[in-house]
Amino acid sequence: MTHIRVGVFMGGKSREREVSFAGGRTVFDNLDRSIFVPIPIFVDSRNSLILLDWPNLYKGTIRDFFPPASAYSHLSASFQYYVEHLATLQGEEYERAITEVGSRISLESLPNLIDCAFLALHGHFGEDGTIQGLLDWLKIPYTGSGILGCAIGIDKRIQPVLTYSLRMPINESLIITWKEYSQNPVKILEDINLYVSYPCVTKPPTQGSSIGTRVVQKPLQIREAILASFFKVEVDLVVWNSLTNEECYEQITQWVDLRTGLGLPLRDTVTQTLIYTPEELFYYLHSQAKQRESLILEALDSSDSIIVEKFLNGEEFSVIVIAGSNGEPIALPPTQIIKSGTLFDYRGKYLPGPTRKKTPADFPDESLSEIMQGAERLMTGMNFDVYARIDGFLLPDGRILFNDPNTTSGMMPSSFFFHQAAEIGLDPVHFLTFVIWESMRARVREAKNLLPATTVLTNLQQTLNKQKELKVQRATVGVILGGYSTERHISVESGRNIYEKLSSSGKYTPVPVFLLHNKYLSAELRTQLNIPNEPEFSLWRIPLAYLLKDNADDIRDKIIHSLKNPNENPIIKQVRQRLASIREMLNGEETTLPSYIPLNQLDNHISFAFIALHGRPGEDGTVQTFLSNLAIPYNGSCAATAALTINKFETIELLSKAGLNNQFKHTLFTRSEWKQDPEKAYLRIEKIFSYPFIAKPVDDGCSSAVRKINSRNDIENYTKVAFRDTEEIHPDLAAALTLKPNEEFPAKDTFLIEEFIGRNEQLKHFLEVTVGLLTHFGSNGKRVYEIFEPSETLAGSGILSLEEKFLAGEGQNITPARFSQEPELNRRLSQKVREKIEYVAKLLDIDGYARIDAFVKIYENNKIEVSIIEVNSLPGMTPATCIFHQAALKGYTPFQMIDKIITYGFKIASIGANNQAKV
């Protein structure tokens, strides 16, 4: 069978471009390689089509690769830029920038490059009918709805009209233009009070991901919210003039953020001056402060109108609707969104942990049925096709209001798109195949691009039929994920990513295995299942529906619920029956319940264990020990190395004694010391360190509870929270430590204090880097280290946050790191850093793979010092993690890297020697 060439379109010029890029990568990775050849097509913010060199797919954000750093080497190293920020990047220089990341695709050549298009684009020019019309013109079949459905799906002004015409209730709202508001703001405020009242919500009519949306509790907040939804901000220049330079740049960073602020370029609404970069904005505001008291800045893509609607105080839900085998709309089980705040915002939508998603929603059966039937009516009534995501609220009085029909959905691994499909037994690989299959049928129904769509459809159907005839024996890899550390949610992200890479490869059969703390199981259940008291955890094989839950706590709760109530949910059972033919066609999963795996029988279920756990007990040697006892091969270092490296203090102590850490000052602070004499304990710390310094747990990662301590008051607050005796944190202390809603801060008996390492006047350059590595067997059978090019990490506030590490489009990483602007010197300095990393890895007996973080100081004479921050023997393996971009520079796709880790683990097991390579 001929493989089908699928152009995966991602990026674009909308404010959701980073979500689109991350979703496009998910699609690229999960397309079944036995059927499809995915072709990455990046659309930049000037609407150029670029055939992307595949290593760039594994950068954390668009800004990490385009425009390339060479295009703005003359600008500040503290920011990364989108191409629209570089007004002078034109002509040959722009074309040269494109060739650094791929090659330009002309419209004429596109039909010869791809057989069909998978649209992972969001917003304007992506889901508004524009690119759909272009592809229709080029006779290229594409996924999702057609032109009319997309035009309706993006515009929240027309949707209530159509909803009302379907005899369905709508929310109270007003449409306000900028002209109306600027000419008579008092009248607008009176109208809001009269027709909508407070609390209310302001939002732009054609944006997604809650971008530009504000919840307004009282009239005093309304002006700021209206401006924000128009993508404008009023700057008090008197206040601006009183800020320090650091405070100014912190404010600018907020304003220029595409998702939560305005973005760039900006325009002064009075002078019409255009401002392209953060630096220009800094100097422009200072210049205007000498002439004016205030000004309004607006984004170039600001909306000409906004919507003000009544705040709905109800239970929020989202439901995916897909076309069934006969083309009829079928709603998947609705998901209830349990928010940590009043708004399901960008952070809550795309970062695991802050928001809980419950599927099916915990609503009365009649409400669930009404939601599903209403969503199906809306899909038809709004001319949507193939699939849609429809949001709404169940109000306290039982009424249901739909408020945001969408023709597309986020395609991140745990998005509603895959989350709900898993409930009917389809993993991302299967579901993406379904989307392409049904989209080709939709194009045939529309009688558009009839021949190309029919050709793809016929080829796909023949391949699926052929696959059913073949039975291939593959190595079974148990992907162990979850756990109960503060890093458990990231572990699920890592494990899910490993599962999906293995699933789409055709080489392995992955089995998702969840590690559960036995304290969540009743004594009766443990007795019934014959679960021993030691160790304190148990292993559970989980179905796809559990694997695609939003976070570790959701999976844990589902396992416990299934033990108490093993009967299949009637809503899910009904939907699974309606979609049985599609599941059968795609060879989807029939299993709906988890199963307990006795530890001493794990080797009967899997031939290899991929430990995707972070923190204890997966990263401290415990899991490695019992796998070794069962002679099950696994990834990463041996138990002894894992036990050492999880303890940051012991690791730094060892490195310092070996003369490797350049007098990196550190100490432990214990609960017993503090309780005995707090004042004496604080004085001891202040004698060793000057403010600021860093406080953090000694054995937790993912930036959990890492804080920059600036004063005695800070350390006192930190200590009270770290050494608390209750699960809850007092609100005043949470506010003092600026904890986000649902942010975890583990209670400990000990925490680590380190000196704050930063730039000083003696340094030519200072940067934080993270460096990945792999180990191989050399020709002599001994272990060889392959050290990747370091990545430079840009932290927004001096410490990398959880968002910067794992939230789509948030973190800024430059690979390779910029040690110098001189190419040859940069190469030499990078080599020195990598030599130091290799020496550290050998000293710690790192095996398989790892990630090592460090500070790098470069002096005027180019002398270099490397201070190791921490060593991760099981680094995060989420889709956009640095280790994958570094591996890409070595020519390894994520699957190839994972495959090398597994192959090495099998080899280690085969030669024995206590699961360690002989050096």
CSV table of N, CA and C in Angstrom, one decimal, residues 669-778:
chain,number,residue,atom,x,y,z
A,669,PHE,N,18.6,22.7,56.1
A,669,PHE,CA,17.9,23.4,57.1
A,669,PHE,C,16.9,22.4,57.6
A,670,THR,N,16.9,22.0,58.9
A,670,THR,CA,16.1,20.9,59.4
A,670,THR,C,15.0,21.4,60.3
A,671,ARG,N,13.9,20.6,60.3
A,671,ARG,CA,12.8,21.0,61.2
A,671,ARG,C,13.2,20.9,62.7
A,672,SER,N,14.0,20.0,63.1
A,672,SER,CA,14.4,19.9,64.5
A,672,SER,C,15.3,21.1,64.9
A,673,GLU,N,16.2,21.5,64.0
A,673,GLU,CA,17.0,22.7,64.3
A,673,GLU,C,16.1,23.9,64.5
A,674,TRP,N,15.1,24.0,63.6
A,674,TRP,CA,14.2,25.2,63.6
A,674,TRP,C,13.3,25.2,64.9
A,675,LYS,N,12.8,24.0,65.2
A,675,LYS,CA,11.9,23.9,66.4
A,675,LYS,C,12.7,24.2,67.7
A,676,GLN,N,13.9,23.7,67.7
A,676,GLN,CA,14.7,23.9,68.9
A,676,GLN,C,15.0,25.4,69.2
A,677,ASP,N,15.4,26.1,68.2
A,677,ASP,CA,15.7,27.6,68.4
A,677,ASP,C,15.7,28.3,67.0
A,678,PRO,N,14.5,28.8,66.7
A,678,PRO,CA,14.3,29.4,65.3
A,678,PRO,C,15.3,30.5,65.1
A,679,GLU,N,15.5,31.4,66.1
A,679,GLU,CA,16.4,32.6,65.9
A,679,GLU,C,17.8,32.1,65.6
A,680,LYS,N,18.3,31.1,66.4
A,680,LYS,CA,19.6,30.6,66.2
A,680,LYS,C,19.7,30.0,64.8
A,681,ALA,N,18.7,29.3,64.4
A,681,ALA,CA,18.7,28.6,63.1
A,681,ALA,C,18.8,29.6,62.0
A,682,TYR,N,18.0,30.7,62.1
A,682,TYR,CA,18.1,31.7,61.0
A,682,TYR,C,19.5,32.5,61.0
A,683,LEU,N,20.0,32.7,62.2
A,683,LEU,CA,21.3,33.4,62.3
A,683,LEU,C,22.4,32.5,61.6
A,684,ARG,N,22.3,31.2,61.8
A,684,ARG,CA,23.3,30.3,61.2
A,684,ARG,C,23.2,30.4,59.7
A,685,ILE,N,22.0,30.5,59.1
A,685,ILE,CA,21.8,30.6,57.7
A,685,ILE,C,22.4,32.0,57.2
A,686,GLU,N,22.1,33.0,58.0
A,686,GLU,CA,22.5,34.4,57.5
A,686,GLU,C,24.0,34.5,57.7
A,687,LYS,N,24.7,33.7,58.5
A,687,LYS,CA,26.1,33.8,58.6
A,687,LYS,C,26.8,33.1,57.4
A,688,ILE,N,26.1,32.1,56.8
A,688,ILE,CA,26.7,31.4,55.7
A,688,ILE,C,26.3,32.2,54.4
A,689,PHE,N,25.1,32.7,54.3
A,689,PHE,CA,24.6,33.3,53.0
A,689,PHE,C,24.2,34.7,53.2
A,690,SER,N,24.4,35.5,52.2
A,690,SER,CA,23.8,36.8,52.2
A,690,SER,C,22.6,36.7,51.3
A,691,TYR,N,21.6,37.6,51.6
A,691,TYR,CA,20.4,37.7,50.7
A,691,TYR,C,20.8,38.3,49.4
A,692,PRO,N,20.1,37.8,48.3
A,692,PRO,CA,19.2,36.7,48.2
A,692,PRO,C,19.9,35.3,48.2
A,693,PHE,N,19.1,34.3,48.6
A,693,PHE,CA,19.6,32.9,48.3
A,693,PHE,C,18.4,32.0,47.9
A,694,ILE,N,18.6,30.8,47.6
A,694,ILE,CA,17.6,29.9,47.1
A,694,ILE,C,17.2,28.9,48.2
A,695,ALA,N,15.9,28.7,48.4
A,695,ALA,CA,15.4,27.6,49.2
A,695,ALA,C,14.6,26.6,48.4
A,696,LYS,N,14.8,25.3,48.6
A,696,LYS,CA,14.1,24.3,47.8
A,696,LYS,C,14.1,23.0,48.5
A,697,PRO,N,13.2,22.1,48.1
A,697,PRO,CA,13.2,20.7,48.7
A,697,PRO,C,14.5,20.0,48.2
A,698,VAL,N,15.0,19.1,49.0
A,698,VAL,CA,16.2,18.4,48.7
A,698,VAL,C,16.0,17.3,47.7
A,699,ASP,N,14.7,16.8,47.6
A,699,ASP,CA,14.5,15.6,46.8
A,699,ASP,C,13.2,15.8,45.9
A,700,ASP,N,12.8,17.0,45.6
A,700,ASP,CA,11.7,17.2,44.6
A,700,ASP,C,12.2,18.0,43.5
A,701,GLY,N,11.5,17.8,42.3
A,701,GLY,CA,11.9,18.5,41.1
A,701,GLY,C,10.8,19.3,40.5
A,702,CYS,N,10.8,19.6,39.2
A,702,CYS,CA,9.8,20.4,38.5
A,702,CYS,C,9.5,21.7,39.2
A,703,SER,N,10.5,22.3,39.7
A,703,SER,CA,10.5,23.7,40.3
A,703,SER,C,9.5,23.7,41.5
A,704,SER,N,9.2,22.5,42.1
A,704,SER,CA,8.3,22.5,43.2
A,704,SER,C,8.9,23.2,44.4
A,705,ALA,N,8.2,24.2,45.0
A,705,ALA,CA,8.6,24.9,46.2
A,705,ALA,C,10.0,25.5,46.1
A,706,VAL,N,10.5,25.8,44.9
A,706,VAL,CA,11.7,26.5,44.8
A,706,VAL,C,11.4,28.0,44.8
A,707,ARG,N,12.1,28.7,45.8
A,707,ARG,CA,11.9,30.2,45.9
A,707,ARG,C,13.2,30.9,46.1
A,708,LYS,N,13.2,32.1,45.6
A,708,LYS,CA,14.3,33.1,45.8
A,708,LYS,C,13.9,33.8,47.1
A,709,ILE,N,14.8,33.7,48.1
A,709,ILE,CA,14.6,34.3,49.4
A,709,ILE,C,15.4,35.6,49.5
A,710,ASN,N,14.6,36.7,49.7
A,710,ASN,CA,15.2,38.0,49.6
A,710,ASN,C,15.4,38.7,51.0
A,711,SER,N,14.8,38.1,52.1
A,711,SER,CA,14.8,38.7,53.4
A,711,SER,C,14.5,37.7,54.5
A,712,ARG,N,14.7,38.2,55.7
A,712,ARG,CA,14.4,37.4,56.9
A,712,ARG,C,12.9,37.0,56.8
A,713,ASN,N,12.1,37.9,56.5
A,713,ASN,CA,10.7,37.7,56.4
A,713,ASN,C,10.3,36.5,55.4
A,714,ASP,N,11.0,36.5,54.3
A,714,ASP,CA,10.8,35.5,53.3
A,714,ASP,C,11.2,34.1,53.8
A,715,ILE,N,12.3,34.0,54.5
A,715,ILE,CA,12.8,32.7,55.0
A,715,ILE,C,11.9,32.2,56.1
A,716,GLU,N,11.4,33.2,56.9
A,716,GLU,CA,10.4,32.8,58.0
A,716,GLU,C,9.1,32.2,57.4
A,717,ASN,N,8.6,32.9,56.4
A,717,ASN,CA,7.4,32.4,55.8
A,717,ASN,C,7.6,31.0,55.1
A,718,TYR,N,8.7,30.9,54.4
A,718,TYR,CA,9.1,29.7,53.7
A,718,TYR,C,9.2,28.5,54.7
A,719,THR,N,9.8,28.8,55.8
A,719,THR,CA,10.0,27.7,56.8
A,719,THR,C,8.7,27.3,57.4
A,720,LYS,N,7.8,28.3,57.7
A,720,LYS,CA,6.5,27.9,58.3
A,720,LYS,C,5.7,27.0,57.4
A,721,VAL,N,5.8,27.2,56.1
A,721,VAL,CA,5.1,26.4,55.1
A,721,VAL,C,5.8,25.0,55.0
A,722,ALA,N,7.1,25.1,54.8
A,722,ALA,CA,7.8,23.8,54.6
A,722,ALA,C,7.7,22.9,55.8
A,723,PHE,N,7.7,23.4,57.0
A,723,PHE,CA,7.7,22.6,58.2
A,723,PHE,C,6.3,22.5,58.9
A,724,ARG,N,5.2,22.8,58.1
A,724,ARG,CA,3.9,22.8,58.6
A,724,ARG,C,3.5,21.4,59.0
A,725,ASP,N,2.5,21.2,59.9
A,725,ASP,CA,2.0,19.9,60.3
A,725,ASP,C,0.7,19.5,59.7
A,726,THR,N,0.2,20.4,58.8
A,726,THR,CA,-1.1,20.2,58.2
A,726,THR,C,-1.0,20.1,56.7
A,727,GLU,N,-1.9,19.5,56.0
A,727,GLU,CA,-1.9,19.5,54.5
A,727,GLU,C,-2.2,20.9,54.0
A,728,GLU,N,-3.1,21.6,54.6
A,728,GLU,CA,-3.4,22.9,54.1
A,728,GLU,C,-2.4,24.0,54.4
A,729,ILE,N,-2.4,25.0,53.6
A,729,ILE,CA,-1.4,26.1,53.8
A,729,ILE,C,-2.3,27.3,54.2
A,730,HIS,N,-1.9,28.0,55.2
A,730,HIS,CA,-2.7,29.2,55.6
A,730,HIS,C,-2.7,30.2,54.5
A,731,PRO,N,-3.9,30.8,54.2
A,731,PRO,CA,-4.0,31.7,53.0
A,731,PRO,C,-3.0,32.9,53.1
A,732,ASP,N,-2.7,33.4,54.3
A,732,ASP,CA,-1.7,34.5,54.4
A,732,ASP,C,-0.3,34.1,53.9
A,733,LEU,N,0.0,32.8,54.3
A,733,LEU,CA,1.3,32.3,53.9
A,733,LEU,C,1.4,32.0,52.5
A,734,ALA,N,0.3,31.5,51.9
A,734,ALA,CA,0.2,31.2,50.5
A,734,ALA,C,0.4,32.5,49.7
A,735,ALA,N,-0.3,33.6,50.2
A,735,ALA,CA,-0.1,34.9,49.5
A,735,ALA,C,1.3,35.4,49.6
A,736,ALA,N,1.9,35.2,50.8
A,736,ALA,CA,3.3,35.7,51.0
A,736,ALA,C,4.3,35.0,50.1
A,737,LEU,N,4.0,33.7,49.8
A,737,LEU,CA,4.9,33.0,48.9
A,737,LEU,C,4.4,33.0,47.5
A,738,THR,N,3.4,33.8,47.2
A,738,THR,CA,2.8,33.9,45.8
A,738,THR,C,2.5,32.6,45.2
A,739,LEU,N,1.9,31.7,46.0
A,739,LEU,CA,1.5,30.4,45.5
A,739,LEU,C,0.3,30.6,44.5
A,740,LYS,N,0.3,29.9,43.4
A,740,LYS,CA,-0.8,29.9,42.5
A,740,LYS,C,-1.9,29.0,43.0
A,741,PRO,N,-3.1,29.1,42.5
A,741,PRO,CA,-4.2,28.2,42.9
A,741,PRO,C,-3.8,26.7,42.6
A,742,ASN,N,-4.0,25.9,43.6
A,742,ASN,CA,-3.7,24.4,43.5
A,742,ASN,C,-2.2,24.1,43.3
A,743,GLU,N,-1.3,25.2,43.5
A,743,GLU,CA,0.1,24.9,43.4
A,743,GLU,C,0.5,24.1,44.7
A,744,GLU,N,1.3,23.0,44.5
A,744,GLU,CA,1.7,22.2,45.6
A,744,GLU,C,3.0,22.7,46.2
A,745,PHE,N,3.0,22.6,47.5
A,745,PHE,CA,4.2,22.9,48.3
A,745,PHE,C,4.4,21.8,49.3
A,746,PRO,N,5.3,20.9,49.1
A,746,PRO,CA,5.4,19.7,50.0
A,746,PRO,C,5.9,20.1,51.3
A,747,ALA,N,5.3,19.5,52.4
A,747,ALA,CA,5.8,19.6,53.7
A,747,ALA,C,6.9,18.6,53.9
A,748,LYS,N,8.0,19.1,54.5
A,748,LYS,CA,9.3,18.3,54.6
A,748,LYS,C,9.9,18.5,56.0
A,749,ASP,N,10.7,17.6,56.4
A,749,ASP,CA,11.5,17.7,57.6
A,749,ASP,C,12.8,18.4,57.3
A,750,THR,N,13.2,18.5,56.1
A,750,THR,CA,14.5,19.1,55.7
A,750,THR,C,14.3,19.8,54.4
A,751,PHE,N,14.9,21.0,54.2
A,751,PHE,CA,15.0,21.6,52.9
A,751,PHE,C,16.4,22.1,52.7
A,752,LEU,N,16.7,22.4,51.4
A,752,LEU,CA,18.1,22.8,51.0
A,752,LEU,C,18.1,24.3,50.8
A,753,ILE,N,19.3,24.9,51.2
A,753,ILE,CA,19.5,26.3,50.9
A,753,ILE,C,20.8,26.4,50.1
A,754,GLU,N,20.7,27.1,49.0
A,754,GLU,CA,21.9,27.3,48.1
A,754,GLU,C,22.1,28.8,47.9
A,755,GLU,N,23.4,29.1,47.6
A,755,GLU,CA,23.6,30.5,47.3
A,755,GLU,C,23.0,30.9,46.0
A,756,PHE,N,22.5,32.1,45.8
A,756,PHE,CA,21.9,32.5,44.6
A,756,PHE,C,23.1,32.9,43.6
A,757,ILE,N,23.2,32.2,42.5
A,757,ILE,CA,24.3,32.5,41.6
A,757,ILE,C,23.7,33.3,40.4
A,758,GLY,N,24.3,34.4,40.2
A,758,GLY,CA,23.8,35.3,39.1
A,758,GLY,C,25.0,36.1,38.5
A,759,ARG,N,24.6,37.0,37.6
A,759,ARG,CA,25.6,37.8,37.0
A,759,ARG,C,26.3,38.8,37.9
A,760,ASN,N,27.6,39.0,37.7
A,760,ASN,CA,28.2,40.1,38.5
A,760,ASN,C,29.2,40.8,37.5
A,761,GLU,N,29.8,41.9,38.0
A,761,GLU,CA,30.6,42.8,37.1
A,761,GLU,C,31.8,42.2,36.6
A,762,GLN,N,32.3,41.1,37.3
A,762,GLN,CA,33.5,40.4,36.8
A,762,GLN,C,33.2,39.5,35.6
A,763,LEU,N,31.9,39.2,35.3
A,763,LEU,CA,31.6,38.2,34.3
A,763,LEU,C,31.4,38.9,32.9
A,764,LYS,N,31.9,38.2,31.9
A,764,LYS,CA,31.6,38.6,30.5
A,764,LYS,C,30.2,38.0,30.1
A,765,HIS,N,29.9,36.8,30.6
A,765,HIS,CA,28.6,36.2,30.3
A,765,HIS,C,28.2,35.3,31.4
A,766,PHE,N,26.9,35.1,31.6
A,766,PHE,CA,26.4,34.2,32.6
A,766,PHE,C,25.1,33.6,32.1
A,767,LEU,N,25.0,32.3,32.2
A,767,LEU,CA,23.8,31.7,31.7
A,767,LEU,C,23.5,30.3,32.4
A,768,GLU,N,22.2,30.0,32.5
A,768,GLU,CA,21.8,28.7,33.0
A,768,GLU,C,21.6,27.7,31.8
A,769,VAL,N,22.2,26.5,32.0
A,769,VAL,CA,22.0,25.5,30.9
A,769,VAL,C,21.5,24.2,31.4
A,770,THR,N,20.9,23.5,30.5
A,770,THR,CA,20.5,22.1,30.8
A,770,THR,C,21.1,21.2,29.7
A,771,VAL,N,21.7,20.1,30.1
A,771,VAL,CA,22.4,19.2,29.2
A,771,VAL,C,22.0,17.8,29.3
A,772,GLY,N,21.5,17.2,28.2
A,772,GLY,CA,21.1,15.8,28.1
A,772,GLY,C,22.2,14.9,27.7
A,773,LEU,N,22.1,13.7,27.9
A,773,LEU,CA,23.1,12.7,27.5
A,773,LEU,C,22.5,11.3,27.3
A,774,LEU,N,23.2,10.6,26.4
A,774,LEU,CA,22.9,9.1,26.2
A,774,LEU,C,24.1,8.3,26.5
A,775,THR,N,24.0,7.1,26.8
A,775,THR,CA,25.1,6.2,26.9
A,775,THR,C,24.9,5.1,25.8
A,776,HIS,N,26.1,4.6,25.3
A,776,HIS,CA,26.1,3.6,24.3
A,776,HIS,C,27.2,2.6,24.7
A,777,PHE,N,27.2,1.5,23.9
A,777,PHE,CA,28.4,0.5,24.0
A,777,PHE,C,29.3,0.8,22.9
A,778,GLY,N,30.6,1.0,23.3
A,778,GLY,CA,31.6,1.2,22.3
A,778,GLY,C,32.0,-0.1,21.6
